[in-house]
Amino acid sequence: MKVGIPKGLLYNKYHPFLITFFGELGAEIITSADTNKDILDEGVKYCVDEACLPVKIFHGHVASIKDKCDVIVIPRVMQLRKNEFICPKFCGLPEMVINSIENMPISITEPIYATSKKSLYKWAKTAGKKVTSNNFKIKSAFIKALNAQEKYHTGILDEGFDMKIALVGHSYNIYDNFINMNLVKKLNNLGIGVETMEFTNNLIIDLQIEELYKKPFWTFARENYGFAANAVKERKVDGIIYVSSFNCGTDSVIIELIKSNIGNFPLLILKVDEHTGEAGIDTRIEAFADMLERRVCNESDIPTHG
């Protein structure tokens, strides 16, 4: 049995769980290549125009491996935390893919509620049945997959730079170097360190959210706002770069909330889609770096009084 796992969307955060789970069931794991231009072109061909860039790219990942596997995983991620939901496009992702790409293999599309181990195990039992009927094997694979996921950590926390920025956005924009055009490397080359949301405690993020009139409905929105607001409040960074996909509805709200919270604190918004040119990105981050450097130098020139 060959199980296909596309390297799109939340693969960057949860692939240890998926690969371990299906591997322990005895399946051969087929993953797509890292995002590249061919995958992007395939995704644009199959996906609806109104979708955001990461969803289009996910279609490309699926198309690239659909003929190489017996079963393909299309994660319908609903919840990662109680009383919050994921982007609405995740809810209908399987239908988007299956109805857009012809000759799809058997697809694992069951909803994923990862609010507790018990809830997640319900998905594992249903998904595992596509590979084996052995309930003991499914439970054992689930436990090993959880352990593999718990040992896996993401995040960027650069040290040794004179300037640092908070890099904000959905994880698939932050960690897919094709989507963001090697943004972290470009910033490091300009002498700017990067910090991401993973190094801010959830309790601190929740405290920032309590200051809003209403708690965000979406998990990514809560995380991105809370991280950005706290980074400015504690003066942990010299500026913020928000990487956002064109047509992202949740980002359009959260970016405005961040702007309202931080006042004149340096903020650069990078909107990306399939037409975004690397030269334009380079020009904008270089100008932002120059502005940060002048700002930092001016602040260091202000005399202090004992």
GROMACS .gro file of C-alpha atoms in nm:
model
  306
    1MET     CA    1   0.000   0.000   0.000
    2LYS     CA    2   0.142   0.337  -0.105
    3VAL     CA    3   0.014   0.639   0.088
    4GLY     CA    4   0.066   0.983  -0.065
    5ILE     CA    5   0.124   1.285   0.160
    6PRO     CA    6   0.140   1.624  -0.019
    7LYS     CA    7   0.401   1.870   0.111
    8GLY     CA    8   0.159   2.160   0.120
    9LEU     CA    9  -0.021   2.373   0.379
   10LEU     CA   10   0.034   2.234   0.732
   11TYR     CA   11   0.270   1.956   0.624
   12ASN     CA   12   0.561   2.166   0.754
   13LYS     CA   13   0.425   2.147   1.110
   14TYR     CA   14   0.262   1.806   1.132
   15HIS     CA   15   0.448   1.576   0.894
   16PRO     CA   16   0.615   1.375   1.175
   17PHE     CA   17   0.271   1.258   1.290
   18LEU     CA   18   0.142   1.170   0.943
   19ILE     CA   19   0.457   0.999   0.819
   20THR     CA   20   0.505   0.800   1.140
   21PHE     CA   21   0.139   0.697   1.161
   22PHE     CA   22   0.107   0.559   0.810
   23GLY     CA   23   0.461   0.422   0.811
   24GLU     CA   24   0.391   0.222   1.128
   25LEU     CA   25   0.082   0.078   0.960
   26GLY     CA   26   0.314  -0.074   0.702
   27ALA     CA   27   0.248   0.169   0.419
   28GLU     CA   28   0.510   0.301   0.181
   29ILE     CA   29   0.509   0.680   0.213
   30ILE     CA   30   0.508   0.885  -0.107
   31THR     CA   31   0.568   1.257  -0.054
   32SER     CA   32   0.571   1.528  -0.316
   33ALA     CA   33   0.883   1.731  -0.386
   34ASP     CA   34   0.950   2.059  -0.209
   35THR     CA   35   0.746   2.340  -0.361
   36ASN     CA   36   0.886   2.450  -0.696
   37LYS     CA   37   0.769   2.625  -1.012
   38ASP     CA   38   0.633   2.306  -1.172
   39ILE     CA   39   0.419   2.237  -0.866
   40LEU     CA   40   0.298   2.597  -0.863
   41ASP     CA   41   0.208   2.583  -1.233
   42GLU     CA   42   0.015   2.256  -1.181
   43GLY     CA   43  -0.170   2.407  -0.886
   44VAL     CA   44  -0.268   2.719  -1.077
   45LYS     CA   45  -0.393   2.499  -1.362
   46TYR     CA   46  -0.621   2.290  -1.141
   47CYS     CA   47  -0.731   2.526  -0.865
   48VAL     CA   48  -0.999   2.794  -0.878
   49ASP     CA   49  -0.868   3.147  -0.937
   50GLU     CA   50  -1.018   3.283  -0.615
   51ALA     CA   51  -0.811   3.058  -0.387
   52CYS     CA   52  -0.503   3.184  -0.205
   53LEU     CA   53  -0.153   3.088  -0.316
   54PRO     CA   54  -0.094   2.813  -0.054
   55VAL     CA   55  -0.417   2.635  -0.154
   56LYS     CA   56  -0.320   2.654  -0.522
   57ILE     CA   57   0.021   2.512  -0.437
   58PHE     CA   58  -0.143   2.230  -0.239
   59HIS     CA   59  -0.334   2.133  -0.555
   60GLY     CA   60  -0.001   2.116  -0.735
   61HIS     CA   61   0.148   1.890  -0.469
   62VAL     CA   62  -0.150   1.656  -0.498
   63ALA     CA   63  -0.135   1.648  -0.878
   64SER     CA   64   0.236   1.563  -0.868
   65ILE     CA   65   0.187   1.238  -0.671
   66LYS     CA   66  -0.171   1.127  -0.737
   67ASP     CA   67  -0.063   0.866  -0.992
   68LYS     CA   68   0.214   0.730  -0.769
   69CYS     CA   69   0.005   0.620  -0.471
   70ASP     CA   70  -0.293   0.401  -0.383
   71VAL     CA   71  -0.430   0.635  -0.117
   72ILE     CA   72  -0.369   1.008  -0.072
   73VAL     CA   73  -0.409   1.215   0.245
   74ILE     CA   74  -0.597   1.544   0.207
   75PRO     CA   75  -0.612   1.680   0.563
   76ARG     CA   76  -0.943   1.840   0.651
   77VAL     CA   77  -0.807   2.019   0.958
   78MET     CA   78  -1.100   2.161   1.154
   79GLN     CA   79  -0.970   2.240   1.501
   80LEU     CA   80  -0.633   2.255   1.676
   81ARG     CA   81  -0.775   2.420   1.988
   82LYS     CA   82  -1.115   2.423   2.157
   83ASN     CA   83  -1.352   2.703   2.059
   84GLU     CA   84  -1.134   2.795   1.758
   85PHE     CA   85  -1.132   2.683   1.396
   86ILE     CA   86  -0.884   2.679   1.113
   87CYS     CA   87  -0.913   2.881   0.792
   88PRO     CA   88  -1.247   2.797   0.620
   89LYS     CA   89  -1.065   2.679   0.308
   90PHE     CA   90  -0.931   2.385   0.510
   91CYS     CA   91  -1.288   2.273   0.582
   92GLY     CA   92  -1.364   2.230   0.213
   93LEU     CA   93  -1.014   2.146   0.092
   94PRO     CA   94  -1.087   1.780  -0.001
   95GLU     CA   95  -1.389   1.877  -0.211
   96MET     CA   96  -1.187   2.150  -0.386
   97VAL     CA   97  -0.911   1.905  -0.475
   98ILE     CA   98  -1.122   1.601  -0.567
   99ASN     CA   99  -1.355   1.803  -0.789
  100SER     CA  100  -1.070   1.989  -0.961
  101ILE     CA  101  -0.820   1.711  -1.031
  102GLU     CA  102  -0.919   1.414  -1.245
  103ASN     CA  103  -0.845   1.047  -1.174
  104MET     CA  104  -0.780   1.092  -0.806
  105PRO     CA  105  -0.694   0.783  -0.600
  106ILE     CA  106  -0.882   0.690  -0.280
  107SER     CA  107  -0.858   0.996  -0.055
  108ILE     CA  108  -0.846   1.023   0.323
  109THR     CA  109  -1.061   1.327   0.392
  110GLU     CA  110  -1.206   1.269   0.739
  111PRO     CA  111  -1.224   1.583   0.959
  112ILE     CA  112  -0.934   1.631   1.199
  113TYR     CA  113  -1.023   1.762   1.544
  114ALA     CA  114  -0.689   1.780   1.725
  115THR     CA  115  -0.824   1.942   2.040
  116SER     CA  116  -0.743   1.629   2.244
  117LYS     CA  117  -0.577   1.290   2.197
  118LYS     CA  118  -0.920   1.127   2.215
  119SER     CA  119  -1.059   1.345   1.937
  120LEU     CA  120  -0.753   1.292   1.719
  121TYR     CA  121  -0.770   0.916   1.773
  122LYS     CA  122  -1.116   0.912   1.615
  123TRP     CA  123  -0.954   1.039   1.295
  124ALA     CA  124  -0.671   0.788   1.326
  125LYS     CA  125  -0.911   0.493   1.357
  126THR     CA  126  -1.102   0.595   1.045
  127ALA     CA  127  -0.794   0.688   0.841
  128GLY     CA  128  -0.605   0.378   0.951
  129LYS     CA  129  -0.881   0.150   0.821
  130LYS     CA  130  -0.784   0.258   0.469
  131VAL     CA  131  -0.452   0.078   0.522
  132THR     CA  132  -0.521  -0.204   0.770
  133SER     CA  133  -0.810  -0.361   0.961
  134ASN     CA  134  -0.589  -0.437   1.262
  135ASN     CA  135  -0.715  -0.213   1.545
  136PHE     CA  136  -0.415  -0.291   1.769
  137LYS     CA  137  -0.179  -0.187   1.492
  138ILE     CA  138  -0.370   0.138   1.442
  139LYS     CA  139  -0.355   0.223   1.813
  140SER     CA  140   0.015   0.142   1.833
  141ALA     CA  141   0.087   0.355   1.524
  142PHE     CA  142  -0.115   0.642   1.672
  143ILE     CA  143   0.087   0.640   1.996
  144LYS     CA  144   0.418   0.635   1.808
  145ALA     CA  145   0.298   0.914   1.580
  146LEU     CA  146   0.208   1.131   1.881
  147ASN     CA  147   0.552   1.072   2.030
  148ALA     CA  148   0.722   1.166   1.703
  149GLN     CA  149   0.516   1.486   1.680
  150GLU     CA  150   0.590   1.585   2.041
  151LYS     CA  151   0.965   1.558   1.975
  152TYR     CA  152   0.942   1.781   1.668
  153HIS     CA  153   0.981   2.156   1.710
  154THR     CA  154   0.960   2.437   1.458
  155GLY     CA  155   1.045   2.802   1.487
  156ILE     CA  156   1.321   3.051   1.416
  157LEU     CA  157   1.505   3.241   1.687
  158ASP     CA  158   1.814   3.409   1.546
  159GLU     CA  159   2.084   3.537   1.779
  160GLY     CA  160   2.387   3.759   1.721
  161PHE     CA  161   2.223   4.020   1.496
  162ASP     CA  162   2.218   4.393   1.569
  163MET     CA  163   1.858   4.411   1.445
  164LYS     CA  164   1.574   4.164   1.474
  165ILE     CA  165   1.224   4.142   1.326
  166ALA     CA  166   0.916   3.943   1.418
  167LEU     CA  167   0.825   3.731   1.117
  168VAL     CA  168   0.448   3.686   1.124
  169GLY     CA  169   0.210   3.487   0.905
  170HIS     CA  170   0.066   3.143   0.846
  171SER     CA  171   0.329   2.874   0.893
  172TYR     CA  172   0.306   2.758   0.532
  173ASN     CA  173   0.404   3.108   0.421
  174ILE     CA  174   0.683   3.137   0.676
  175TYR     CA  175   0.846   2.798   0.623
  176ASP     CA  176   0.794   2.737   0.251
  177ASN     CA  177   1.102   2.901   0.099
  178PHE     CA  178   0.951   2.893  -0.249
  179ILE     CA  179   0.645   3.091  -0.140
  180ASN     CA  180   0.844   3.351   0.055
  181MET     CA  181   1.144   3.346  -0.184
  182ASN     CA  182   1.400   3.257   0.085
  183LEU     CA  183   1.295   3.557   0.294
  184VAL     CA  184   1.477   3.449   0.612
  185LYS     CA  185   1.805   3.404   0.426
  186LYS     CA  186   1.765   3.741   0.258
  187LEU     CA  187   1.703   3.910   0.593
  188ASN     CA  188   2.000   3.739   0.755
  189ASN     CA  189   2.220   3.856   0.466
  190LEU     CA  190   2.102   4.211   0.538
  191GLY     CA  191   2.208   4.176   0.901
  192ILE     CA  192   1.859   4.118   1.039
  193GLY     CA  193   1.770   3.832   1.273
  194VAL     CA  194   1.428   3.666   1.277
  195GLU     CA  195   1.196   3.549   1.553
  196THR     CA  196   0.877   3.352   1.491
  197MET     CA  197   0.565   3.284   1.694
  198GLU     CA  198   0.675   2.946   1.832
  199PHE     CA  199   0.896   3.114   2.094
  200THR     CA  200   0.609   3.309   2.250
  201ASN     CA  201   0.414   3.117   2.513
  202ASN     CA  202   0.047   3.056   2.439
  203LEU     CA  203  -0.049   3.209   2.773
  204ILE     CA  204   0.121   3.535   2.673
  205ILE     CA  205  -0.060   3.529   2.338
  206ASP     CA  206  -0.391   3.477   2.519
  207LEU     CA  207  -0.322   3.777   2.742
  208GLN     CA  208  -0.283   3.996   2.433
  209ILE     CA  209  -0.607   3.859   2.290
  210GLU     CA  210  -0.797   3.953   2.607
  211GLU     CA  211  -0.735   4.319   2.523
  212LEU     CA  212  -0.941   4.287   2.203
  213TYR     CA  213  -1.311   4.362   2.196
  214LYS     CA  214  -1.377   4.008   2.074
  215LYS     CA  215  -1.159   3.697   2.059
  216PRO     CA  216  -1.066   3.595   1.701
  217PHE     CA  217  -1.259   3.295   1.569
  218TRP     CA  218  -0.959   3.152   1.384
  219THR     CA  219  -0.652   2.989   1.545
  220PHE     CA  220  -0.402   3.147   1.305
  221ALA     CA  221  -0.555   3.488   1.362
  222ARG     CA  222  -0.520   3.457   1.739
  223GLU     CA  223  -0.160   3.340   1.714
  224ASN     CA  224  -0.047   3.604   1.467
  225TYR     CA  225  -0.208   3.896   1.644
  226GLY     CA  226  -0.097   3.785   1.991
  227PHE     CA  227   0.262   3.726   1.881
  228ALA     CA  228   0.293   4.058   1.697
  229ALA     CA  229   0.130   4.261   1.975
  230ASN     CA  230   0.348   4.104   2.244
  231ALA     CA  231   0.669   4.146   2.042
  232VAL     CA  232   0.602   4.520   2.020
  233LYS     CA  233   0.488   4.549   2.382
  234GLU     CA  234   0.805   4.386   2.516
  235ARG     CA  235   1.026   4.558   2.257
  236LYS     CA  236   1.170   4.219   2.162
  237VAL     CA  237   1.215   4.324   1.800
  238ASP     CA  238   1.290   4.633   1.592
  239GLY     CA  239   1.016   4.573   1.336
  240ILE     CA  240   0.753   4.333   1.204
  241ILE     CA  241   0.726   4.164   0.865
  242TYR     CA  242   0.390   4.004   0.792
  243VAL     CA  243   0.386   3.756   0.502
  244SER     CA  244   0.031   3.728   0.373
  245SER     CA  245  -0.129   3.551   0.080
  246PHE     CA  246  -0.336   3.762  -0.156
  247ASN     CA  247  -0.706   3.681  -0.104
  248CYS     CA  248  -0.658   3.568   0.259
  249GLY     CA  249  -0.971   3.684   0.439
  250THR     CA  250  -0.849   3.623   0.795
  251ASP     CA  251  -0.523   3.811   0.731
  252SER     CA  252  -0.711   4.114   0.602
  253VAL     CA  253  -0.873   4.152   0.946
  254ILE     CA  254  -0.573   4.064   1.163
  255ILE     CA  255  -0.335   4.296   0.980
  256GLU     CA  256  -0.568   4.590   1.051
  257LEU     CA  257  -0.588   4.490   1.418
  258ILE     CA  258  -0.209   4.477   1.438
  259LYS     CA  259  -0.178   4.818   1.273
  260SER     CA  260  -0.424   4.962   1.524
  261ASN     CA  261  -0.231   4.813   1.816
  262ILE     CA  262   0.128   4.903   1.727
  263GLY     CA  263   0.091   5.266   1.618
  264ASN     CA  264   0.398   5.389   1.427
  265PHE     CA  265   0.608   5.079   1.500
  266PRO     CA  266   0.780   4.957   1.177
  267LEU     CA  267   0.561   4.711   0.988
  268LEU     CA  268   0.614   4.567   0.641
  269ILE     CA  269   0.337   4.365   0.477
  270LEU     CA  270   0.446   4.132   0.199
  271LYS     CA  271   0.153   4.010  -0.010
  272VAL     CA  272   0.234   3.704  -0.221
  273ASP     CA  273   0.057   3.528  -0.504
  274GLU     CA  274   0.160   3.338  -0.817
  275HIS     CA  275   0.252   3.666  -0.991
  276THR     CA  276   0.479   3.806  -0.718
  277GLY     CA  277   0.824   3.889  -0.851
  278GLU     CA  278   1.138   3.826  -0.647
  279ALA     CA  279   1.295   4.158  -0.753
  280GLY     CA  280   1.004   4.348  -0.601
  281ILE     CA  281   1.034   4.154  -0.274
  282ASP     CA  282   1.408   4.223  -0.262
  283THR     CA  283   1.357   4.597  -0.313
  284ARG     CA  284   1.097   4.620  -0.038
  285ILE     CA  285   1.292   4.429   0.227
  286GLU     CA  286   1.612   4.622   0.145
  287ALA     CA  287   1.425   4.951   0.190
  288PHE     CA  288   1.274   4.821   0.515
  289ALA     CA  289   1.620   4.717   0.638
  290ASP     CA  290   1.756   5.067   0.563
  291MET     CA  291   1.468   5.224   0.751
  292LEU     CA  292   1.521   4.997   1.054
  293GLU     CA  293   1.892   5.074   1.058
  294ARG     CA  294   1.831   5.450   1.056
  295ARG     CA  295   1.570   5.413   1.329
  296VAL     CA  296   1.798   5.201   1.549
  297CYS     CA  297   2.088   5.446   1.498
  298ASN     CA  298   1.871   5.746   1.583
  299GLU     CA  299   1.743   5.581   1.902
  300SER     CA  300   2.098   5.496   2.011
  301ASP     CA  301   2.196   5.862   1.967
  302ILE     CA  302   1.934   5.981   2.217
  303PRO     CA  303   2.115   6.080   2.538
  304THR     CA  304   2.013   5.907   2.859
  305HIS     CA  305   2.000   6.070   3.203
  306GLY     CA  306   2.079   5.898   3.529
   0.00000   0.00000   0.00000
